[in-house]
Short mmCIF file of C-alpha atoms in Angstrom, two decimals:
data_model
loop_
_atom_site.label_atom_id
_atom_site.label_comp_id
_atom_site.label_asym_id
_atom_site.label_seq_id
_atom_site.Cartn_x
_atom_site.Cartn_y
_atom_site.Cartn_z
CA MET A 1 -15.08 108.77 -23.88
CA GLU A 2 -14.50 110.36 -27.29
CA VAL A 3 -14.53 114.06 -28.14
CA ILE A 4 -15.38 114.81 -31.77
CA TYR A 5 -14.38 118.12 -33.32
CA PRO A 6 -16.00 118.82 -36.71
CA LYS A 7 -13.38 119.65 -39.33
CA ALA A 8 -13.43 123.01 -41.18
CA CYS A 9 -10.64 124.37 -43.29
CA GLY A 10 -9.03 127.44 -41.70
CA VAL A 11 -11.61 127.64 -38.89
CA ASP A 12 -10.97 127.34 -35.18
CA VAL A 13 -13.49 124.59 -34.42
CA HIS A 14 -13.33 125.28 -30.68
CA LYS A 15 -14.96 128.65 -31.30
CA SER A 16 -17.03 128.14 -34.45
CA PHE A 17 -18.65 124.72 -34.18
CA ILE A 18 -20.44 122.50 -31.74
CA VAL A 19 -18.18 120.20 -29.79
CA ALA A 20 -20.08 117.03 -29.08
CA VAL A 21 -19.10 114.88 -26.11
CA ILE A 22 -19.98 111.29 -26.83
CA CYS A 23 -20.12 108.77 -23.96
CA ASP A 24 -19.20 105.25 -24.84
CA SER A 25 -18.37 103.78 -21.41
CA THR A 26 -20.48 102.80 -18.51
CA SER A 27 -18.46 104.59 -15.83
CA VAL A 28 -19.76 107.94 -14.58
CA LYS A 29 -17.24 110.77 -14.64
CA PRO A 30 -18.71 113.93 -13.12
CA GLN A 31 -15.82 116.03 -14.42
CA TYR A 32 -17.19 115.47 -17.86
CA LEU A 33 -20.66 116.68 -16.81
CA ARG A 34 -22.28 113.37 -17.40
CA LYS A 35 -24.73 111.28 -15.41
CA ARG A 36 -27.07 108.47 -16.18
CA PHE A 37 -30.31 109.82 -17.62
CA SER A 38 -32.33 107.71 -15.14
CA THR A 39 -30.78 109.65 -12.25
CA PHE A 40 -33.06 112.53 -13.14
CA ASN A 41 -36.30 110.62 -13.23
CA ASN A 42 -36.66 110.88 -17.05
CA SER A 43 -36.93 114.66 -16.83
CA LEU A 44 -34.98 116.50 -19.53
CA ILE A 45 -35.55 119.80 -17.72
CA GLU A 46 -34.01 118.43 -14.48
CA PHE A 47 -31.06 117.09 -16.40
CA ARG A 48 -30.57 120.38 -18.22
CA ASN A 49 -30.70 122.33 -14.98
CA TRP A 50 -28.00 120.08 -13.48
CA LEU A 51 -25.76 120.79 -16.48
CA LEU A 52 -26.30 124.51 -16.26
CA ALA A 53 -25.50 124.40 -12.48
CA ASN A 54 -22.15 122.92 -13.54
CA ASP A 55 -21.39 125.91 -15.77
CA CYS A 56 -22.34 124.21 -19.06
CA GLN A 57 -24.18 126.93 -21.15
CA ASN A 58 -26.44 126.56 -24.17
CA VAL A 59 -27.03 122.91 -23.69
CA CYS A 60 -28.96 120.50 -25.77
CA MET A 61 -29.22 116.78 -25.21
CA GLU A 62 -28.34 114.00 -27.67
CA SER A 63 -29.31 110.40 -26.98
CA THR A 64 -26.58 107.77 -27.37
CA GLY A 65 -28.61 104.87 -26.09
CA LYS A 66 -27.85 104.60 -22.37
CA TYR A 67 -27.06 108.24 -21.81
CA TYR A 68 -28.19 111.75 -22.64
CA VAL A 69 -25.09 113.81 -23.04
CA PRO A 70 -24.39 117.53 -23.33
CA VAL A 71 -23.66 119.19 -26.62
CA TYR A 72 -21.70 122.43 -26.15
CA ASN A 73 -22.96 125.09 -28.50
CA ALA A 74 -20.34 127.71 -29.32
CA LEU A 75 -21.41 128.76 -32.85
CA GLU A 76 -20.67 132.30 -33.91
CA GLY A 77 -23.69 132.60 -36.27
CA HIS A 78 -27.02 133.53 -34.81
CA ILE A 79 -30.28 132.41 -36.36
CA SER A 80 -32.32 135.08 -38.12
CA ASN A 81 -35.47 133.03 -37.85
CA VAL A 82 -36.16 129.61 -36.40
CA VAL A 83 -39.08 127.90 -37.99
CA VAL A 84 -40.64 124.91 -36.24
CA ALA A 85 -42.84 123.26 -38.79
CA ASN A 86 -43.60 119.98 -36.98
CA PRO A 87 -42.69 120.68 -33.38
CA LYS A 88 -42.41 117.26 -31.77
CA TRP A 89 -39.44 118.63 -29.90
CA VAL A 90 -41.84 120.81 -27.84
CA ARG A 91 -42.51 117.73 -25.74
CA CYS A 92 -38.84 117.54 -24.88
CA ILE A 93 -38.46 121.20 -24.05
CA LYS A 94 -41.75 121.26 -22.10
CA GLY A 95 -40.59 118.29 -20.01
CA GLU A 96 -42.60 115.38 -18.80
CA LYS A 97 -43.80 117.07 -15.60
CA ASP A 98 -46.70 119.42 -15.87
CA ASP A 99 -45.17 121.86 -13.32
CA ASN A 100 -42.29 122.53 -15.76
CA LYS A 101 -44.35 123.60 -18.72
CA ASP A 102 -43.90 127.34 -18.08
CA ALA A 103 -40.11 127.25 -18.06
CA LYS A 104 -38.91 130.10 -20.33
CA TRP A 105 -36.35 128.72 -22.74
CA ILE A 106 -36.93 130.58 -25.99
CA ALA A 107 -33.92 132.69 -27.04
CA ASP A 108 -35.99 135.17 -29.13
CA LEU A 109 -39.76 134.88 -29.43
CA PHE A 110 -39.98 136.91 -32.63
CA LYS A 111 -37.59 134.58 -34.37
CA LEU A 112 -39.70 131.50 -33.62
CA GLY A 113 -42.67 130.44 -35.67
CA ILE A 114 -44.82 127.39 -34.90
CA VAL A 115 -47.02 126.06 -37.69
CA ARG A 116 -48.96 122.80 -37.47
CA SER A 117 -50.11 121.73 -40.88
CA SER A 118 -49.55 118.02 -41.30
CA PHE A 119 -52.70 116.73 -39.60
CA ILE A 120 -54.59 119.95 -39.13
CA PRO A 121 -57.56 120.28 -38.58
CA ASN A 122 -57.09 117.39 -36.15
CA LYS A 123 -57.10 114.13 -37.96
CA ASP A 124 -57.72 111.94 -34.92
CA ILE A 125 -57.31 111.77 -31.18
CA LYS A 126 -53.52 111.37 -31.31
CA SER A 127 -53.07 114.44 -33.48
CA ALA A 128 -55.56 116.35 -31.31
CA GLU A 129 -53.56 115.56 -28.20
CA HIS A 130 -50.32 116.56 -29.91
CA CYS A 131 -51.79 119.86 -31.06
CA LYS A 132 -53.12 120.52 -27.61
CA CYS A 133 -49.62 120.09 -26.22
CA VAL A 134 -48.15 122.52 -28.75
CA ARG A 135 -50.93 125.04 -28.20
CA GLU A 136 -50.49 125.04 -24.44
CA TYR A 137 -46.75 125.45 -24.82
CA ALA A 138 -47.07 128.38 -27.26
CA LYS A 139 -49.48 130.08 -24.81
CA ALA A 140 -47.22 129.52 -21.86
CA GLN A 141 -44.20 130.89 -23.68
CA GLY A 142 -45.99 133.86 -25.15
CA ILE A 143 -45.07 132.84 -28.72
CA THR A 144 -46.52 135.41 -31.10
CA ASN A 145 -45.84 133.62 -34.37
CA TYR A 146 -48.11 130.73 -33.55
CA PHE A 147 -50.62 129.96 -36.22
CA GLU A 148 -53.87 128.38 -35.10
CA VAL A 149 -56.52 126.58 -37.16
CA GLY A 150 -58.32 129.16 -39.29
CA ARG A 151 -55.22 131.38 -39.40
CA MET A 152 -52.69 128.70 -40.27
CA GLY A 153 -51.56 127.29 -43.63
CA ILE A 154 -48.86 125.14 -45.08
CA GLU A 155 -45.74 126.60 -43.44
CA HIS A 156 -43.55 127.08 -46.50
CA ALA A 157 -46.20 129.27 -48.13
CA LEU A 158 -47.51 130.89 -44.97
CA LEU A 159 -44.21 132.08 -43.44
CA PRO A 160 -42.84 133.94 -46.53
CA ASP A 161 -46.27 135.45 -47.19
CA SER A 162 -46.36 136.56 -43.52
CA GLY A 163 -43.06 138.42 -43.83
CA LEU A 164 -41.09 136.07 -41.63
CA VAL A 165 -38.47 135.44 -44.34
CA ALA A 166 -36.10 137.95 -45.90
CA PRO A 167 -32.97 137.87 -48.08
CA GLY A 168 -29.65 137.15 -46.32
CA GLU A 169 -31.28 135.53 -43.33
CA ILE A 170 -30.48 132.08 -41.87
CA ILE A 171 -33.58 130.00 -41.30
CA ILE A 172 -33.86 126.46 -40.05
CA GLY A 173 -36.96 124.34 -39.61
CA ALA A 174 -38.04 120.91 -38.42
CA ASP A 175 -39.13 120.01 -41.96
CA SER A 176 -36.86 119.00 -44.85
CA HIS A 177 -38.57 121.40 -47.26
CA THR A 178 -37.52 124.46 -45.29
CA CYS A 179 -35.12 124.96 -48.13
CA THR A 180 -38.07 126.60 -49.94
CA TYR A 181 -37.01 130.04 -48.62
CA GLY A 182 -33.91 130.13 -50.83
CA ALA A 183 -36.31 131.63 -53.35
CA LEU A 184 -36.03 134.82 -51.26
CA ASN A 185 -32.24 134.66 -51.13
CA ALA A 186 -32.19 133.20 -47.62
CA LEU A 187 -30.00 130.35 -46.38
CA SER A 188 -32.68 127.93 -45.27
CA THR A 189 -32.53 124.26 -44.51
CA GLY A 190 -34.27 121.48 -42.53
CA MET A 191 -32.83 120.09 -39.32
CA GLY A 192 -33.71 117.39 -36.84
CA GLN A 193 -35.93 118.01 -33.86
CA THR A 194 -33.05 118.04 -31.33
CA ASP A 195 -31.14 120.59 -33.32
CA ILE A 196 -34.24 122.72 -33.63
CA GLY A 197 -34.86 122.51 -29.88
CA ALA A 198 -31.33 123.62 -29.14
CA ALA A 199 -31.69 126.56 -31.56
CA MET A 200 -34.93 127.55 -29.99
CA ALA A 201 -33.23 127.77 -26.64
CA SER A 202 -29.85 129.25 -27.68
CA GLY A 203 -30.55 131.17 -30.86
CA THR A 204 -27.49 129.51 -32.47
CA THR A 205 -26.63 126.40 -34.46
CA TRP A 206 -23.78 125.10 -36.54
CA PHE A 207 -23.32 124.24 -40.22
CA LYS A 208 -20.74 122.54 -42.35
CA VAL A 209 -20.41 125.00 -45.31
CA PRO A 210 -21.60 123.07 -48.37
CA ALA A 211 -19.90 122.99 -51.72
CA THR A 212 -21.94 124.61 -54.49
CA ILE A 213 -23.41 123.51 -57.85
CA LYS A 214 -24.10 126.40 -60.17
CA VAL A 215 -27.28 125.96 -62.19
CA GLU A 216 -27.42 128.37 -65.10
CA LEU A 217 -30.90 128.96 -66.52
CA THR A 218 -30.93 130.40 -70.04
CA GLY A 219 -33.53 131.30 -72.63
CA LYS A 220 -37.32 131.58 -72.46
CA LEU A 221 -39.95 129.36 -70.86
CA PRO A 222 -42.28 127.62 -73.35
CA LYS A 223 -46.03 127.72 -72.71
CA TYR A 224 -47.19 125.38 -69.95
CA VAL A 225 -43.65 124.86 -68.67
CA LYS A 226 -43.25 126.00 -65.04
CA GLY A 227 -40.91 125.80 -62.09
CA LYS A 228 -41.99 122.24 -61.35
CA ASP A 229 -40.86 121.12 -64.73
CA ILE A 230 -37.51 122.80 -64.28
CA ILE A 231 -36.72 121.18 -60.92
CA LEU A 232 -37.97 117.76 -61.98
CA THR A 233 -35.84 118.03 -65.14
CA LEU A 234 -32.80 118.89 -63.04
CA ILE A 235 -33.41 116.04 -60.59
CA GLY A 236 -33.78 113.73 -63.56
CA MET A 237 -30.39 114.91 -64.81
CA ILE A 238 -28.39 114.55 -61.59
CA GLY A 239 -30.42 112.10 -59.53
CA VAL A 240 -31.82 112.20 -56.05
CA ASP A 241 -28.33 112.22 -54.61
CA GLY A 242 -26.71 114.37 -57.23
CA ALA A 243 -26.47 117.45 -54.99
CA ARG A 244 -25.91 115.61 -51.66
CA TYR A 245 -25.12 118.17 -48.95
CA GLN A 246 -24.43 120.76 -51.65
CA SER A 247 -25.96 124.18 -52.34
CA LEU A 248 -27.84 124.57 -55.61
CA GLU A 249 -27.26 128.15 -56.79
CA PHE A 250 -29.69 129.24 -59.54
CA CYS A 251 -28.53 132.04 -61.78
CA GLY A 252 -28.47 133.16 -65.49
CA ASP A 253 -30.68 135.29 -67.67
CA GLY A 254 -33.45 132.66 -67.46
CA VAL A 255 -34.09 133.60 -63.82
CA ALA A 256 -36.05 136.68 -64.98
CA GLU A 257 -38.48 134.31 -66.69
CA LEU A 258 -39.51 132.82 -63.36
CA GLU A 259 -42.27 134.13 -61.16
CA MET A 260 -41.76 133.90 -57.41
CA SER A 261 -44.03 130.87 -57.27
CA ASP A 262 -41.70 129.07 -59.69
CA ARG A 263 -38.69 129.95 -57.52
CA PHE A 264 -40.37 128.68 -54.37
CA THR A 265 -41.22 125.43 -56.09
CA ILE A 266 -37.66 124.97 -57.38
CA CYS A 267 -35.99 125.65 -54.00
CA ASN A 268 -38.64 123.53 -52.26
CA MET A 269 -37.41 120.48 -54.09
CA ALA A 270 -33.65 121.12 -53.76
CA ILE A 271 -33.80 118.52 -50.96
CA GLU A 272 -35.11 115.97 -53.47
CA ALA A 273 -31.77 116.21 -55.23
CA GLY A 274 -30.01 115.72 -51.92
CA GLY A 275 -29.20 119.42 -51.65
CA LYS A 276 -28.55 121.20 -48.40
CA ASN A 277 -30.33 124.27 -49.83
CA GLY A 278 -31.27 126.04 -53.04
CA ILE A 279 -30.91 129.79 -53.52
CA PHE A 280 -31.85 132.46 -56.01
CA PRO A 281 -30.48 136.04 -56.43
CA VAL A 282 -32.60 139.06 -55.50
CA ASP A 283 -34.09 140.84 -58.48
CA GLU A 284 -37.09 143.10 -59.19
CA LYS A 285 -39.58 140.28 -58.72
CA THR A 286 -38.03 139.43 -55.36
CA ILE A 287 -38.27 143.06 -54.18
CA ALA A 288 -41.87 143.34 -55.43
CA TYR A 289 -42.80 140.26 -53.36
CA LEU A 290 -41.08 141.61 -50.29
CA ASN A 291 -42.76 145.05 -50.47
CA GLY A 292 -45.65 145.18 -48.08
CA ARG A 293 -44.53 141.97 -46.39
CA VAL A 294 -41.09 142.62 -44.86
CA SER A 295 -40.49 145.91 -43.04
CA ARG A 296 -37.16 145.13 -41.35
CA GLN A 297 -33.79 145.81 -42.97
CA TRP A 298 -32.26 143.06 -45.00
CA THR A 299 -29.12 142.49 -47.07
CA ALA A 300 -29.01 140.46 -50.25
CA VAL A 301 -26.32 137.81 -50.66
CA THR A 302 -24.49 137.40 -53.96
CA ALA A 303 -21.81 134.98 -55.08
CA ASP A 304 -18.22 136.23 -54.97
CA ALA A 305 -16.69 137.00 -58.42
CA ASP A 306 -14.08 134.32 -57.83
CA ALA A 307 -16.48 131.76 -56.35
CA VAL A 308 -15.46 128.09 -56.88
CA TYR A 309 -18.12 125.60 -57.93
CA ASP A 310 -18.06 121.83 -57.83
CA ARG A 311 -19.69 121.83 -61.27
CA VAL A 312 -21.83 124.00 -63.54
CA ILE A 313 -25.08 122.74 -65.07
CA THR A 314 -26.78 124.62 -67.82
CA ILE A 315 -30.52 124.20 -68.45
CA LYS A 316 -31.92 125.73 -71.68
CA LEU A 317 -35.48 126.70 -70.83
CA ASP A 318 -36.47 126.82 -74.50
CA ASP A 319 -35.86 123.03 -74.74
CA LEU A 320 -38.03 122.07 -71.77
CA VAL A 321 -41.45 120.34 -71.96
CA PRO A 322 -43.98 119.48 -69.22
CA VAL A 323 -42.65 116.44 -67.36
CA VAL A 324 -43.85 113.79 -64.95
CA SER A 325 -41.79 111.87 -62.32
CA TYR A 326 -42.86 108.22 -62.26
CA PRO A 327 -42.79 106.08 -59.14
CA HIS A 328 -41.00 105.70 -56.92
CA LEU A 329 -38.36 108.48 -57.11
CA PRO A 330 -38.44 112.08 -58.22
CA GLU A 331 -35.50 111.38 -60.54
CA ASN A 332 -37.65 109.06 -62.67
CA THR A 333 -38.58 111.91 -64.99
CA HIS A 334 -40.35 111.57 -68.38
CA PRO A 335 -42.04 114.02 -70.80
CA ALA A 336 -45.79 114.14 -70.07
CA PHE A 337 -46.68 113.61 -73.67
CA GLU A 338 -44.87 110.26 -73.70
CA SER A 339 -46.88 108.77 -70.81
CA GLY A 340 -48.99 106.59 -73.04
CA HIS A 341 -52.33 107.29 -71.36
CA ILE A 342 -51.51 105.81 -67.96
CA LYS A 343 -54.85 105.67 -66.19
CA ILE A 344 -55.18 107.36 -62.81
CA ASP A 345 -57.55 107.39 -59.84
CA GLN A 346 -56.74 110.67 -58.14
CA VAL A 347 -55.29 114.16 -58.67
CA VAL A 348 -53.98 116.44 -55.94
CA VAL A 349 -53.15 120.09 -56.59
CA GLY A 350 -51.58 121.74 -53.51
CA SER A 351 -48.83 121.27 -50.93
CA CYS A 352 -45.88 123.46 -49.99
CA THR A 353 -44.54 122.79 -53.52
CA ASN A 354 -47.48 123.90 -55.57
CA GLY A 355 -50.34 125.28 -53.45
CA ARG A 356 -49.82 128.96 -54.20
CA LEU A 357 -52.23 131.28 -56.00
CA GLU A 358 -50.39 131.01 -59.35
CA ASP A 359 -50.60 127.22 -59.08
CA LEU A 360 -54.33 127.34 -58.55
CA GLN A 361 -54.62 129.74 -61.46
CA GLN A 362 -52.90 127.22 -63.75
CA ALA A 363 -55.13 124.38 -62.64
CA ALA A 364 -58.24 126.61 -63.02
CA GLU A 365 -57.12 127.60 -66.55
CA VAL A 366 -57.24 123.95 -67.57
CA MET A 367 -60.39 123.04 -65.67
CA GLN A 368 -62.47 126.09 -66.79
CA GLY A 369 -65.58 124.84 -68.55
CA ARG A 370 -64.52 121.20 -68.29
CA LYS A 371 -65.41 118.27 -66.02
CA VAL A 372 -63.19 116.03 -63.92
CA HIS A 373 -63.20 112.49 -65.41
CA PRO A 374 -65.88 110.37 -63.67
CA HIS A 375 -63.27 107.83 -62.58
CA VAL A 376 -60.98 110.42 -61.00
CA ARG A 377 -61.07 112.13 -57.59
CA ALA A 378 -59.62 115.63 -57.84
CA ILE A 379 -58.60 117.38 -54.63
CA ILE A 380 -57.53 121.06 -54.54
CA ILE A 381 -55.67 122.37 -51.48
CA PRO A 382 -54.88 126.08 -51.23
CA ALA A 383 -51.75 126.55 -49.22
CA THR A 384 -53.01 129.33 -46.92
CA GLN A 385 -56.28 130.99 -45.93
CA GLU A 386 -55.29 134.16 -47.79
CA ILE A 387 -54.62 132.18 -50.92
CA TYR A 388 -57.97 130.45 -50.48
CA LYS A 389 -59.74 133.79 -50.15
CA GLU A 390 -58.05 135.28 -53.19
CA ALA A 391 -58.80 132.17 -55.23
CA MET A 392 -62.48 132.64 -54.31
CA ARG A 393 -62.38 136.30 -55.31
CA LEU A 394 -60.85 135.39 -58.67
CA GLY A 395 -63.37 132.66 -59.33
CA TYR A 396 -60.94 129.71 -59.17
CA ILE A 397 -62.87 127.93 -56.43
CA ASP A 398 -66.08 128.09 -58.45
CA THR A 399 -64.21 126.66 -61.40
CA PHE A 400 -62.91 123.75 -59.36
CA ILE A 401 -66.27 122.95 -57.78
CA ASP A 402 -68.11 123.28 -61.13
CA ALA A 403 -65.57 120.86 -62.63
CA GLY A 404 -66.33 118.28 -59.93
CA ALA A 405 -63.29 118.75 -57.71
CA ALA A 406 -63.19 118.84 -53.88
CA VAL A 407 -61.61 121.94 -52.30
CA SER A 408 -59.94 121.58 -48.90
CA THR A 409 -58.93 123.82 -46.07
CA PRO A 410 -55.11 124.41 -46.02
CA THR A 411 -53.32 121.25 -44.91
CA CYS A 412 -50.33 119.05 -45.90
CA GLY A 413 -52.83 116.17 -45.79
CA PRO A 414 -52.25 113.60 -48.52
CA CYS A 415 -48.70 114.72 -49.35
CA LEU A 416 -47.24 112.74 -46.45
CA GLY A 417 -49.99 110.12 -46.27
CA GLY A 418 -51.75 112.00 -43.45
CA TYR A 419 -55.33 112.24 -44.58
CA MET A 420 -57.60 114.14 -47.10
CA GLY A 421 -56.77 111.79 -49.98
CA ILE A 422 -55.09 108.56 -48.96
CA LEU A 423 -54.53 105.99 -51.71
CA ALA A 424 -55.67 102.34 -51.63
CA ALA A 425 -53.67 99.44 -52.97
CA GLY A 426 -53.29 99.58 -56.71
CA GLU A 427 -54.41 103.22 -57.05
CA ARG A 428 -52.51 105.84 -58.93
CA ALA A 429 -52.35 109.63 -58.30
CA VAL A 430 -50.95 112.53 -60.20
CA SER A 431 -49.85 115.03 -57.57
CA THR A 432 -48.20 118.44 -57.41
CA THR A 433 -46.46 117.41 -54.18
CA ASN A 434 -42.73 116.73 -53.79
CA ARG A 435 -42.18 113.06 -53.08
CA ASN A 436 -43.39 109.87 -54.71
CA PHE A 437 -41.71 107.20 -52.52
CA ARG A 438 -43.42 103.90 -52.16
CA GLY A 439 -46.32 104.25 -49.65
CA ARG A 440 -45.81 108.05 -49.42
CA MET A 441 -49.52 108.83 -50.04
CA GLY A 442 -51.08 105.70 -48.69
CA HIS A 443 -50.81 101.93 -49.37
CA VAL A 444 -47.38 100.58 -50.27
CA ASP A 445 -48.88 99.26 -53.48
CA SER A 446 -50.17 102.63 -54.60
CA GLU A 447 -48.32 104.97 -57.00
CA VAL A 448 -47.69 108.69 -57.06
CA TYR A 449 -46.64 110.63 -60.23
CA LEU A 450 -45.24 114.06 -59.60
CA ALA A 451 -46.21 116.87 -61.99
CA SER A 452 -47.02 120.54 -62.32
CA PRO A 453 -50.55 122.03 -61.72
CA TYR A 454 -50.95 122.18 -65.51
CA VAL A 455 -50.24 118.51 -66.04
CA ALA A 456 -52.20 117.51 -62.94
CA ALA A 457 -55.30 119.39 -64.02
CA ALA A 458 -55.06 118.05 -67.57
CA SER A 459 -54.81 114.53 -66.15
CA ALA A 460 -57.86 115.09 -63.95
CA ILE A 461 -59.90 115.95 -67.02
CA THR A 462 -58.71 113.10 -69.24
CA GLY A 463 -58.53 110.32 -66.62
CA TYR A 464 -54.97 109.48 -67.61
CA ILE A 465 -51.59 111.23 -67.46
CA ALA A 466 -51.80 113.92 -70.10
CA SER A 467 -49.88 117.03 -71.21
CA PRO A 468 -51.87 120.28 -70.98
CA GLU A 469 -51.53 120.78 -74.73
CA GLU A 470 -53.78 117.72 -75.20
CA VAL A 471 -56.62 119.34 -73.26
CA MET A 472 -56.09 122.96 -74.28
CA LYS A 473 -56.35 122.45 -78.00
#
């Protein structure tokens, strides 16, 4: 048996971090609160109850192969909000026996949100059964922040718009792009399903404090350059592992140039640089966004005057141009005007990265009075129902349909290769999503080029990768 204590400079790990008990022998030692998992007839709930009966509080289970062992949660920091974006862990908490489904394990119902957006509306029988499981669990637990079809949206747009995110809060989610909420000055990051399940039950979790990279934004944004171009440029500079388990702190006079939609996009893709999180300061635009959405008290977080950074990166906004990330990594960044008329088959405008109203406005600006190229399929996916309604009111939806584009209900859909736009072998797509790994949007021999809504819409019109200046002459 081996007991592992996470290291932290100047911190009493016994009080501040999880102490994980890892079993590596076949002998059973009850004094260590361990039994074979099979003893409990494959019921996680029965196993957890046995642990609690032996005075082990706030338990989650970690699989080590032959055993499920306790993880003692003694973290001092409580979660401000727990966001469950893709709640497969519900099956574990619910248990495998139907008579256990009503067990009340949620630490704070208000701080839990369940959003199902990857295969919603139901893609097939498997997704329908999974959603049924989640729906029944949410009902049994009395979860108020449960978003059903017709009221749901892509979680990383829906939750901030719904007022569930505020500055200074700690937010975790079962989706790697939970880091989006750093745009609102929150510490937000993705976690695995087991960690999320434990946080749902205990209201606590643990973090290793990341080192920080300071990203100074200076100057003014040129026309057609948006947040997507900034983050793709940064990832192109430092690589997909350039900020591995580090915090990307965005600051400088250039921050004032960015709308909230730009900041959401930038923080959303902090993970694509390997970052633990991205974060912006609170300013007038942040406060304007929060007004009417967040009614509870919040406290903004600022860097200490003597803060130490691993490195400082300066990005001069005046020098930026619309860019595209070629397959098969987001770091493979090139100016859009240098693409050399690469022919495409599909364009997707949407996702948690670029499905907000401002993103749709940019695409509509390019498509207004124009037609999608006859060899291109254009798919527009508003991130939430409210965004969809406002886009209709402003005439954007009419513009897309008149141009020959398809408009979808809110869904993650094609971004993760789910549905609503899967690529065949040899096909290319320009997409406003966040990842272009091999096979990400369909066949392993398809290609995804990441870009802003301006570039995506321009490419839909021309039939090849194009800069918006080429279309908007």
